[in-house]
Amino acid sequence: MKKKSSRLSSEKTKRFGINASHNSKKRISEPAICKKCEAFYQKGRWTLDKNEIPNDPFERVEPTAVICPACRQIESGNPSGFVYLKGSFLDQHLEEIKNLLKNEEQKTARTNPLARIMSIKSAKGDMIVTTTTEHLAQHLGRTLNRAYGGTVRYDFSNGNKLVRVYWQRDD
């Protein structure tokens, strides 16, 4: 017979956030616009599409100026994803790889403007990319693997919403 767990299901799925600081419990009044990145918040979601801002003067309400969760997370310096790149291939194709990462960030921002690259730091044979979401870090790892081959590994944090992606290619 299977022993019943003494922990509640809500305890099992609870995440203890190193990056909980960017998730404010205070509800944002709609509409709102981010002072830093100009992302627009309406109907419970963030967008960068200016066409979603109402043009009808009777519907238009002046948006409240706020700082979006991604900009708050960047300010606090708490990434949710790390992408580690290594290998001799990296040195030979550094600018090309940086451009690929930035282009993928822009594509992702169309559907999720809160998914951003926080920083890209490179040294000889190494690069570290930090992201605001764990999903973007995973996406960047898959994109690198599809575009250039090599090996990719994903390490997920046990308790926090955090992922570390390791990509390597030596030539």
GROMACS .gro file of N, CA and C in nm:
model
  513
    1MET      N    1   0.083  -0.118   0.000
    1MET     CA    2   0.000   0.000   0.000
    1MET      C    3   0.088   0.125   0.000
    2LYS      N    4   0.047   0.222  -0.073
    2LYS     CA    5   0.122   0.347  -0.088
    2LYS      C    6   0.096   0.438   0.031
    3LYS      N    7   0.204   0.492   0.087
    3LYS     CA    8   0.192   0.584   0.199
    3LYS      C    9   0.150   0.721   0.149
    4LYS      N   10   0.053   0.779   0.214
    4LYS     CA   11   0.004   0.910   0.175
    4LYS      C   12   0.100   1.019   0.223
    5SER      N   13   0.126   1.115   0.138
    5SER     CA   14   0.215   1.225   0.173
    5SER      C   15   0.150   1.313   0.278
    6SER      N   16   0.230   1.358   0.373
    6SER     CA   17   0.177   1.445   0.478
    6SER      C   18   0.175   1.591   0.435
    7ARG      N   19   0.241   1.621   0.322
    7ARG     CA   20   0.243   1.760   0.276
    7ARG      C   21   0.127   1.787   0.183
    8LEU      N   22   0.073   1.905   0.192
    8LEU     CA   23  -0.035   1.945   0.102
    8LEU      C   24   0.020   1.969  -0.037
    9SER      N   25  -0.065   1.954  -0.137
    9SER     CA   26  -0.019   1.974  -0.275
    9SER      C   27   0.026   2.118  -0.298
   10SER      N   28  -0.034   2.213  -0.227
   10SER     CA   29   0.007   2.353  -0.244
   10SER      C   30   0.148   2.375  -0.190
   11GLU      N   31   0.189   2.295  -0.089
   11GLU     CA   32   0.325   2.307  -0.037
   11GLU      C   33   0.427   2.253  -0.136
   12LYS      N   34   0.388   2.149  -0.208
   12LYS     CA   35   0.480   2.087  -0.303
   12LYS      C   36   0.510   2.179  -0.420
   13THR      N   37   0.413   2.256  -0.462
   13THR     CA   38   0.431   2.340  -0.580
   13THR      C   39   0.473   2.482  -0.546
   14LYS      N   40   0.477   2.515  -0.419
   14LYS     CA   41   0.514   2.650  -0.380
   14LYS      C   42   0.660   2.676  -0.416
   15ARG      N   43   0.685   2.789  -0.476
   15ARG     CA   44   0.821   2.824  -0.513
   15ARG      C   45   0.868   2.938  -0.424
   16PHE      N   46   0.987   2.921  -0.372
   16PHE     CA   47   1.044   3.023  -0.286
   16PHE      C   48   1.137   3.106  -0.371
   17GLY      N   49   1.099   3.230  -0.395
   17GLY     CA   50   1.166   3.305  -0.499
   17GLY      C   51   1.285   3.385  -0.456
   18ILE      N   52   1.397   3.359  -0.525
   18ILE     CA   53   1.507   3.452  -0.515
   18ILE      C   54   1.471   3.577  -0.592
   19ASN      N   55   1.378   3.562  -0.686
   19ASN     CA   56   1.338   3.676  -0.767
   19ASN      C   57   1.193   3.714  -0.738
   20ALA      N   58   1.149   3.691  -0.616
   20ALA     CA   59   1.013   3.728  -0.580
   20ALA      C   60   0.998   3.879  -0.573
   21SER      N   61   1.108   3.952  -0.564
   21SER     CA   62   1.100   4.097  -0.551
   21SER      C   63   1.038   4.164  -0.674
   22HIS      N   64   1.049   4.101  -0.790
   22HIS     CA   65   0.992   4.164  -0.909
   22HIS      C   66   0.844   4.132  -0.924
   23ASN      N   67   0.791   4.040  -0.846
   23ASN     CA   68   0.649   4.005  -0.851
   23ASN      C   69   0.575   4.078  -0.740
   24SER      N   70   0.529   4.194  -0.770
   24SER     CA   71   0.458   4.274  -0.672
   24SER      C   72   0.317   4.219  -0.654
   25LYS      N   73   0.270   4.216  -0.529
   25LYS     CA   74   0.135   4.168  -0.501
   25LYS      C   75   0.032   4.276  -0.532
   26LYS      N   76   0.076   4.400  -0.543
   26LYS     CA   77  -0.014   4.511  -0.571
   26LYS      C   78  -0.060   4.505  -0.717
   27ARG      N   79  -0.189   4.511  -0.737
   27ARG     CA   80  -0.246   4.504  -0.872
   27ARG      C   81  -0.219   4.636  -0.945
   28ILE      N   82  -0.180   4.624  -1.071
   28ILE     CA   83  -0.152   4.741  -1.153
   28ILE      C   84  -0.284   4.792  -1.209
   29SER      N   85  -0.306   4.923  -1.197
   29SER     CA   86  -0.429   4.980  -1.254
   29SER      C   87  -0.415   4.986  -1.405
   30GLU      N   88  -0.523   4.956  -1.474
   30GLU     CA   89  -0.522   4.953  -1.620
   30GLU      C   90  -0.582   5.080  -1.676
   31PRO      N   91  -0.535   5.128  -1.787
   31PRO     CA   92  -0.414   5.089  -1.857
   31PRO      C   93  -0.291   5.146  -1.788
   32ALA      N   94  -0.177   5.087  -1.817
   32ALA     CA   95  -0.050   5.133  -1.760
   32ALA      C   96   0.058   5.123  -1.867
   33ILE      N   97   0.160   5.205  -1.850
   33ILE     CA   98   0.273   5.203  -1.943
   33ILE      C   99   0.402   5.207  -1.862
   34CYS      N  100   0.499   5.127  -1.903
   34CYS     CA  101   0.626   5.123  -1.831
   34CYS      C  102   0.707   5.248  -1.865
   35LYS      N  103   0.759   5.313  -1.762
   35LYS     CA  104   0.839   5.435  -1.780
   35LYS      C  105   0.970   5.406  -1.854
   36LYS      N  106   1.022   5.284  -1.840
   36LYS     CA  107   1.153   5.252  -1.896
   36LYS      C  108   1.146   5.193  -2.037
   37CYS      N  109   1.066   5.088  -2.055
   37CYS     CA  110   1.066   5.018  -2.184
   37CYS      C  111   0.943   5.049  -2.269
   38GLU      N  112   0.847   5.122  -2.213
   38GLU     CA  113   0.724   5.162  -2.280
   38GLU      C  114   0.634   5.044  -2.317
   39ALA      N  115   0.646   4.935  -2.243
   39ALA     CA  116   0.551   4.824  -2.260
   39ALA      C  117   0.416   4.871  -2.208
   40PHE      N  118   0.309   4.826  -2.271
   40PHE     CA  119   0.173   4.870  -2.240
   40PHE      C  120   0.098   4.757  -2.171
   41TYR      N  121   0.031   4.789  -2.060
   41TYR     CA  122  -0.044   4.689  -1.983
   41TYR      C  123  -0.193   4.719  -1.992
   42GLN      N  124  -0.267   4.622  -2.045
   42GLN     CA  125  -0.412   4.636  -2.055
   42GLN      C  126  -0.473   4.498  -2.064
   43LYS      N  127  -0.591   4.483  -2.005
   43LYS     CA  128  -0.664   4.356  -2.005
   43LYS      C  129  -0.580   4.243  -1.948
   44GLY      N  130  -0.503   4.275  -1.843
   44GLY     CA  131  -0.427   4.174  -1.772
   44GLY      C  132  -0.302   4.123  -1.838
   45ARG      N  133  -0.253   4.190  -1.942
   45ARG     CA  134  -0.131   4.145  -2.007
   45ARG      C  135  -0.046   4.263  -2.056
   46TRP      N  136   0.084   4.236  -2.068
   46TRP     CA  137   0.179   4.335  -2.117
   46TRP      C  138   0.199   4.314  -2.266
   47THR      N  139   0.218   4.423  -2.340
   47THR     CA  140   0.244   4.414  -2.483
   47THR      C  141   0.336   4.528  -2.526
   48LEU      N  142   0.407   4.505  -2.634
   48LEU     CA  143   0.489   4.611  -2.695
   48LEU      C  144   0.423   4.665  -2.821
   49ASP      N  145   0.309   4.605  -2.858
   49ASP     CA  146   0.238   4.642  -2.980
   49ASP      C  147   0.158   4.771  -2.957
   50LYS      N  148   0.200   4.878  -3.021
   50LYS     CA  149   0.134   5.008  -3.005
   50LYS      C  150  -0.006   5.008  -3.066
   51ASN      N  151  -0.037   4.913  -3.154
   51ASN     CA  152  -0.171   4.904  -3.214
   51ASN      C  153  -0.277   4.861  -3.113
   52GLU      N  154  -0.235   4.805  -3.001
   52GLU     CA  155  -0.331   4.762  -2.899
   52GLU      C  156  -0.374   4.877  -2.808
   53ILE      N  157  -0.309   4.991  -2.821
   53ILE     CA  158  -0.349   5.109  -2.743
   53ILE      C  159  -0.473   5.168  -2.808
   54PRO      N  160  -0.582   5.186  -2.734
   54PRO     CA  161  -0.705   5.237  -2.794
   54PRO      C  162  -0.685   5.375  -2.856
   55ASN      N  163  -0.739   5.392  -2.977
   55ASN     CA  164  -0.731   5.521  -3.047
   55ASN      C  165  -0.858   5.603  -3.032
   56ASP      N  166  -0.968   5.538  -3.000
   56ASP     CA  167  -1.096   5.606  -2.984
   56ASP      C  168  -1.088   5.700  -2.864
   57PRO      N  169  -1.109   5.832  -2.884
   57PRO     CA  170  -1.096   5.927  -2.773
   57PRO      C  171  -1.194   5.898  -2.658
   58PHE      N  172  -1.307   5.833  -2.686
   58PHE     CA  173  -1.403   5.802  -2.579
   58PHE      C  174  -1.359   5.681  -2.497
   59GLU      N  175  -1.280   5.592  -2.558
   59GLU     CA  176  -1.231   5.474  -2.487
   59GLU      C  177  -1.097   5.501  -2.421
   60ARG      N  178  -1.025   5.598  -2.472
   60ARG     CA  179  -0.888   5.620  -2.428
   60ARG      C  180  -0.884   5.681  -2.288
   61VAL      N  181  -0.810   5.617  -2.203
   61VAL     CA  182  -0.785   5.666  -2.068
   61VAL      C  183  -0.634   5.684  -2.059
   62GLU      N  184  -0.592   5.791  -1.997
   62GLU     CA  185  -0.449   5.816  -1.984
   62GLU      C  186  -0.384   5.705  -1.901
   63PRO      N  187  -0.283   5.635  -1.957
   63PRO     CA  188  -0.223   5.524  -1.883
   63PRO      C  189  -0.141   5.573  -1.763
   64THR      N  190  -0.141   5.491  -1.660
   64THR     CA  191  -0.062   5.517  -1.540
   64THR      C  192   0.083   5.480  -1.570
   65ALA      N  193   0.176   5.565  -1.530
   65ALA     CA  194   0.319   5.536  -1.549
   65ALA      C  195   0.367   5.446  -1.436
   66VAL      N  196   0.420   5.329  -1.473
   66VAL     CA  197   0.470   5.231  -1.376
   66VAL      C  198   0.602   5.176  -1.427
   67ILE      N  199   0.661   5.088  -1.351
   67ILE     CA  200   0.777   5.012  -1.397
   67ILE      C  201   0.733   4.867  -1.406
   68CYS      N  202   0.747   4.808  -1.524
   68CYS     CA  203   0.698   4.671  -1.549
   68CYS      C  204   0.781   4.570  -1.469
   69PRO      N  205   0.728   4.449  -1.449
   69PRO     CA  206   0.800   4.347  -1.373
   69PRO      C  207   0.939   4.314  -1.429
   70ALA      N  208   0.955   4.313  -1.561
   70ALA     CA  209   1.085   4.281  -1.620
   70ALA      C  210   1.188   4.391  -1.589
   71CYS      N  211   1.148   4.516  -1.599
   71CYS     CA  212   1.240   4.627  -1.568
   71CYS      C  213   1.275   4.627  -1.419
   72ARG      N  214   1.177   4.594  -1.333
   72ARG     CA  215   1.205   4.582  -1.189
   72ARG      C  216   1.305   4.470  -1.163
   73GLN      N  217   1.288   4.358  -1.234
   73GLN     CA  218   1.378   4.244  -1.215
   73GLN      C  219   1.519   4.279  -1.262
   74ILE      N  220   1.529   4.350  -1.373
   74ILE     CA  221   1.660   4.393  -1.423
   74ILE      C  222   1.727   4.487  -1.324
   75GLU      N  223   1.648   4.581  -1.268
   75GLU     CA  224   1.701   4.673  -1.166
   75GLU      C  225   1.754   4.599  -1.044
   76SER      N  226   1.679   4.498  -1.000
   76SER     CA  227   1.718   4.425  -0.880
   76SER      C  228   1.833   4.328  -0.907
   77GLY      N  229   1.856   4.294  -1.034
   77GLY     CA  230   1.967   4.207  -1.069
   77GLY      C  231   1.945   4.061  -1.034
   78ASN      N  232   1.819   4.015  -1.034
   78ASN     CA  233   1.788   3.876  -1.002
   78ASN      C  234   1.739   3.801  -1.125
   79PRO      N  235   1.829   3.737  -1.200
   79PRO     CA  236   1.786   3.665  -1.319
   79PRO      C  237   1.712   3.535  -1.286
   80SER      N  238   1.629   3.491  -1.378
   80SER     CA  239   1.561   3.362  -1.366
   80SER      C  240   1.625   3.258  -1.456
   81GLY      N  241   1.715   3.301  -1.543
   81GLY     CA  242   1.782   3.207  -1.632
   81GLY      C  243   1.926   3.248  -1.658
   82PHE      N  244   2.011   3.148  -1.666
   82PHE     CA  245   2.152   3.167  -1.701
   82PHE      C  246   2.182   3.078  -1.820
   83VAL      N  247   2.249   3.133  -1.920
   83VAL     CA  248   2.294   3.053  -2.034
   83VAL      C  249   2.446   3.067  -2.038
   84TYR      N  250   2.515   2.954  -2.021
   84TYR     CA  251   2.661   2.951  -2.022
   84TYR      C  252   2.706   2.894  -2.156
   85LEU      N  253   2.788   2.969  -2.229
   85LEU     CA  254   2.838   2.925  -2.359
   85LEU      C  255   2.989   2.907  -2.349
   86LYS      N  256   3.040   2.797  -2.405
   86LYS     CA  257   3.183   2.768  -2.399
   86LYS      C  258   3.230   2.709  -2.530
   87GLY      N  259   3.361   2.717  -2.551
   87GLY     CA  260   3.422   2.646  -2.661
   87GLY      C  261   3.496   2.735  -2.759
   88SER      N  262   3.580   2.671  -2.838
   88SER     CA  263   3.658   2.744  -2.938
   88SER      C  264   3.569   2.801  -3.048
   89PHE      N  265   3.456   2.735  -3.074
   89PHE     CA  266   3.361   2.785  -3.175
   89PHE      C  267   3.308   2.923  -3.136
   90LEU      N  268   3.290   2.944  -3.007
   90LEU     CA  269   3.238   3.071  -2.956
   90LEU      C  270   3.330   3.188  -2.993
   91ASP      N  271   3.461   3.170  -2.974
   91ASP     CA  272   3.556   3.276  -3.007
   91ASP      C  273   3.553   3.311  -3.155
   92GLN      N  274   3.538   3.210  -3.240
   92GLN     CA  275   3.540   3.232  -3.385
   92GLN      C  276   3.412   3.298  -3.435
   93HIS      N  277   3.301   3.281  -3.362
   93HIS     CA  278   3.170   3.329  -3.409
   93HIS      C  279   3.100   3.416  -3.305
   94LEU      N  280   3.176   3.491  -3.227
   94LEU     CA  281   3.122   3.566  -3.114
   94LEU      C  282   3.013   3.665  -3.155
   95GLU      N  283   3.039   3.750  -3.251
   95GLU     CA  284   2.941   3.852  -3.292
   95GLU      C  285   2.817   3.788  -3.354
   96GLU      N  286   2.839   3.684  -3.432
   96GLU     CA  287   2.727   3.613  -3.495
   96GLU      C  288   2.635   3.551  -3.388
   97ILE      N  289   2.694   3.493  -3.285
   97ILE     CA  290   2.616   3.432  -3.177
   97ILE      C  291   2.543   3.539  -3.097
   98LYS      N  292   2.610   3.650  -3.067
   98LYS     CA  293   2.544   3.761  -2.995
   98LYS      C  294   2.423   3.811  -3.074
   99ASN      N  295   2.440   3.827  -3.205
   99ASN     CA  296   2.329   3.874  -3.290
   99ASN      C  297   2.214   3.774  -3.289
  100LEU      N  298   2.246   3.645  -3.295
  100LEU     CA  299   2.142   3.542  -3.290
  100LEU      C  300   2.063   3.552  -3.159
  101LEU      N  301   2.134   3.567  -3.048
  101LEU     CA  302   2.068   3.576  -2.917
  101LEU      C  303   1.978   3.699  -2.909
  102LYS      N  304   2.027   3.813  -2.957
  102LYS     CA  305   1.947   3.936  -2.954
  102LYS      C  306   1.825   3.927  -3.045
  103ASN      N  307   1.841   3.866  -3.163
  103ASN     CA  308   1.728   3.848  -3.254
  103ASN      C  309   1.622   3.756  -3.193
  104GLU      N  310   1.664   3.651  -3.126
  104GLU     CA  311   1.569   3.560  -3.062
  104GLU      C  312   1.496   3.630  -2.948
  105GLU      N  313   1.567   3.717  -2.875
  105GLU     CA  314   1.502   3.794  -2.769
  105GLU      C  315   1.392   3.883  -2.829
  106GLN      N  316   1.421   3.949  -2.941
  106GLN     CA  317   1.323   4.036  -3.005
  106GLN      C  318   1.202   3.958  -3.055
  107LYS      N  319   1.225   3.839  -3.111
  107LYS     CA  320   1.113   3.755  -3.156
  107LYS      C  321   1.025   3.714  -3.038
  108THR      N  322   1.089   3.675  -2.929
  108THR     CA  323   1.016   3.631  -2.810
  108THR      C  324   0.938   3.746  -2.749
  109ALA      N  325   0.993   3.867  -2.755
  109ALA     CA  326   0.928   3.984  -2.695
  109ALA      C  327   0.794   4.016  -2.761
  110ARG      N  328   0.774   3.971  -2.884
  110ARG     CA  329   0.645   3.996  -2.950
  110ARG      C  330   0.531   3.926  -2.877
  111THR      N  331   0.558   3.808  -2.823
  111THR     CA  332   0.454   3.735  -2.750
  111THR      C  333   0.465   3.752  -2.600
  112ASN      N  334   0.586   3.775  -2.549
  112ASN     CA  335   0.605   3.796  -2.406
  112ASN      C  336   0.708   3.907  -2.384
  113PRO      N  337   0.662   4.032  -2.372
  113PRO     CA  338   0.756   4.143  -2.357
  113PRO      C  339   0.832   4.142  -2.225
  114LEU      N  340   0.793   4.055  -2.131
  114LEU     CA  341   0.863   4.047  -2.004
  114LEU      C  342   0.981   3.951  -2.010
  115ALA      N  343   0.997   3.879  -2.121
  115ALA     CA  344   1.110   3.788  -2.140
  115ALA      C  345   1.223   3.867  -2.206
  116ARG      N  346   1.328   3.894  -2.128
  116ARG     CA  347   1.437   3.979  -2.178
  116ARG      C  348   1.573   3.923  -2.142
  117ILE      N  349   1.671   3.960  -2.221
  117ILE     CA  350   1.809   3.933  -2.185
  117ILE      C  351   1.851   4.046  -2.091
  118MET      N  352   1.899   4.010  -1.973
  118MET     CA  353   1.942   4.110  -1.876
  118MET      C  354   2.085   4.156  -1.905
  119SER      N  355   2.172   4.059  -1.934
  119SER     CA  356   2.311   4.095  -1.963
  119SER      C  357   2.377   3.986  -2.046
  120ILE      N  358   2.480   4.027  -2.120
  120ILE     CA  359   2.566   3.935  -2.194
  120ILE      C  360   2.709   3.973  -2.158
  121LYS      N  361   2.778   3.879  -2.093
  121LYS     CA  362   2.917   3.903  -2.053
  121LYS      C  363   3.003   3.796  -2.119
  122SER      N  364   3.110   3.841  -2.186
  122SER     CA  365   3.195   3.743  -2.253
  122SER      C  366   3.341   3.766  -2.219
  123ALA      N  367   3.413   3.655  -2.210
  123ALA     CA  368   3.558   3.653  -2.191
  123ALA      C  369   3.610   3.548  -2.290
  124LYS      N  370   3.738   3.530  -2.296
  124LYS     CA  371   3.797   3.439  -2.393
  124LYS      C  372   3.741   3.297  -2.376
  125GLY      N  373   3.666   3.252  -2.477
  125GLY     CA  374   3.613   3.117  -2.477
  125GLY      C  375   3.489   3.095  -2.392
  126ASP      N  376   3.439   3.200  -2.326
  126ASP     CA  377   3.322   3.187  -2.239
  126ASP      C  378   3.226   3.304  -2.259
  127MET      N  379   3.099   3.277  -2.238
  127MET     CA  380   2.998   3.382  -2.239
  127MET      C  381   2.889   3.342  -2.139
  128ILE      N  382   2.838   3.442  -2.067
  128ILE     CA  383   2.727   3.419  -1.975
  128ILE      C  384   2.616   3.516  -2.012
  129VAL      N  385   2.497   3.461  -2.037
  129VAL     CA  386   2.379   3.541  -2.069
  129VAL      C  387   2.280   3.521  -1.956
  130THR      N  388   2.228   3.631  -1.900
  130THR     CA  389   2.125   3.621  -1.797
  130THR      C  390   1.993   3.669  -1.855
  131THR      N  391   1.884   3.604  -1.812
  131THR     CA  392   1.751   3.635  -1.866
  131THR      C  393   1.651   3.658  -1.753
  132THR      N  394   1.543   3.726  -1.786
  132THR     CA  395   1.438   3.754  -1.687
  132THR      C  396   1.345   3.635  -1.667
  133THR      N  397   1.340   3.543  -1.764
  133THR     CA  398   1.254   3.426  -1.748
  133THR      C  399   1.333   3.299  -1.776
  134GLU      N  400   1.294   3.192  -1.709
  134GLU     CA  401   1.359   3.063  -1.733
  134GLU      C  402   1.324   3.010  -1.872
  135HIS      N  403   1.207   3.047  -1.923
  135HIS     CA  404   1.166   3.001  -2.056
  135HIS      C  405   1.255   3.060  -2.166
  136LEU      N  406   1.292   3.186  -2.152
  136LEU     CA  407   1.379   3.247  -2.252
  136LEU      C  408   1.517   3.180  -2.251
  137ALA      N  409   1.569   3.149  -2.134
  137ALA     CA  410   1.699   3.082  -2.125
  137ALA      C  411   1.694   2.946  -2.196
  138GLN      N  412   1.587   2.870  -2.173
  138GLN     CA  413   1.571   2.740  -2.240
  138GLN      C  414   1.561   2.759  -2.391
  139HIS      N  415   1.484   2.859  -2.432
  139HIS     CA  416   1.466   2.887  -2.575
  139HIS      C  417   1.600   2.922  -2.641
  140LEU      N  418   1.681   3.003  -2.573
  140LEU     CA  419   1.811   3.040  -2.629
  140LEU      C  420   1.901   2.917  -2.642
  141GLY      N  421   1.897   2.828  -2.544
  141GLY     CA  422   1.975   2.704  -2.551
  141GLY      C  423   1.933   2.618  -2.669
  142ARG      N  424   1.802   2.602  -2.688
  142ARG     CA  425   1.751   2.523  -2.802
  142ARG      C  426   1.790   2.588  -2.935
  143THR      N  427   1.782   2.720  -2.941
  143THR     CA  428   1.815   2.793  -3.064
  143THR      C  429   1.963   2.776  -3.099
  144LEU      N  430   2.050   2.789  -3.000
  144LEU     CA  431   2.194   2.770  -3.024
  144LEU      C  432   2.221   2.628  -3.074
  145ASN      N  433   2.156   2.531  -3.012
  145ASN     CA  434   2.177   2.392  -3.050
  145ASN      C  435   2.129   2.365  -3.193
  146ARG      N  436   2.014   2.421  -3.229
  146ARG     CA  437   1.962   2.404  -3.365
  146ARG      C  438   2.050   2.474  -3.468
  147ALA      N  439   2.096   2.594  -3.435
  147ALA     CA  440   2.172   2.673  -3.532
  147ALA      C  441   2.316   2.624  -3.550
  148TYR      N  442   2.381   2.584  -3.441
  148TYR     CA  443   2.523   2.554  -3.447
  148TYR      C  444   2.562   2.414  -3.401
  149GLY      N  445   2.467   2.336  -3.354
  149GLY     CA  446   2.501   2.203  -3.303
  149GLY      C  447   2.566   2.216  -3.166
  150GLY      N  448   2.660   2.127  -3.138
  150GLY     CA  449   2.724   2.127  -3.007
  150GLY      C  450   2.642   2.046  -2.908
  151THR      N  451   2.671   2.066  -2.781
  151THR     CA  452   2.596   1.996  -2.676
  151THR      C  453   2.526   2.099  -2.588
  152VAL      N  454   2.408   2.064  -2.541
  152VAL     CA  455   2.333   2.153  -2.454
  152VAL      C  456   2.281   2.072  -2.336
  153ARG      N  457   2.284   2.133  -2.218
  153ARG     CA  458   2.236   2.068  -2.096
  153ARG      C  459   2.155   2.170  -2.017
  154TYR      N  460   2.045   2.123  -1.957
  154TYR     CA  461   1.957   2.210  -1.879
  154TYR      C  462   1.957   2.162  -1.734
  155ASP      N  463   1.984   2.254  -1.641
  155ASP     CA  464   1.976   2.223  -1.498
  155ASP      C  465   1.869   2.312  -1.437
  156PHE      N  466   1.769   2.248  -1.380
  156PHE     CA  467   1.658   2.322  -1.319
  156PHE      C  468   1.675   2.324  -1.168
  157SER      N  469   1.648   2.439  -1.109
  157SER     CA  470   1.656   2.453  -0.965
  157SER      C  471   1.540   2.375  -0.902
  158ASN      N  472   1.566   2.316  -0.788
  158ASN     CA  473   1.464   2.234  -0.723
  158ASN      C  474   1.352   2.317  -0.663
  159GLY      N  475   1.384   2.429  -0.601
  159GLY     CA  476   1.282   2.506  -0.531
  159GLY      C  477   1.245   2.638  -0.595
  160ASN      N  478   1.333   2.695  -0.675
  160ASN     CA  479   1.309   2.828  -0.731
  160ASN      C  480   1.281   2.818  -0.880
  161LYS      N  481   1.222   2.924  -0.934
  161LYS     CA  482   1.202   2.931  -1.080
  161LYS      C  483   1.333   2.980  -1.140
  162LEU      N  484   1.424   2.887  -1.162
  162LEU     CA  485   1.557   2.921  -1.210
  162LEU      C  486   1.608   2.807  -1.296
  163VAL      N  487   1.671   2.840  -1.407
  163VAL     CA  488   1.731   2.738  -1.493
  163VAL      C  489   1.871   2.783  -1.532
  164ARG      N  490   1.958   2.685  -1.543
  164ARG     CA  491   2.093   2.708  -1.594
  164ARG      C  492   2.109   2.622  -1.719
  165VAL      N  493   2.142   2.687  -1.830
  165VAL     CA  494   2.157   2.619  -1.958
  165VAL      C  495   2.305   2.624  -1.995
  166TYR      N  496   2.361   2.508  -2.029
  166TYR     CA  497   2.502   2.499  -2.066
  166TYR      C  498   2.511   2.455  -2.212
  167TRP      N  499   2.573   2.538  -2.296
  167TRP     CA  500   2.592   2.505  -2.437
  167TRP      C  501   2.741   2.509  -2.466
  168GLN      N  502   2.790   2.408  -2.538
  168GLN     CA  503   2.933   2.403  -2.569
  168GLN      C  504   2.954   2.344  -2.708
  169ARG      N  505   3.050   2.405  -2.777
  169ARG     CA  506   3.093   2.350  -2.905
  169ARG      C  507   3.240   2.383  -2.925
  170ASP      N  508   3.319   2.280  -2.948
  170ASP     CA  509   3.461   2.297  -2.978
  170ASP      C  510   3.486   2.254  -3.121
  171ASP      N  511   3.562   2.334  -3.194
  171ASP     CA  512   3.599   2.299  -3.332
  171ASP      C  513   3.747   2.314  -3.351
   0.00000   0.00000   0.00000
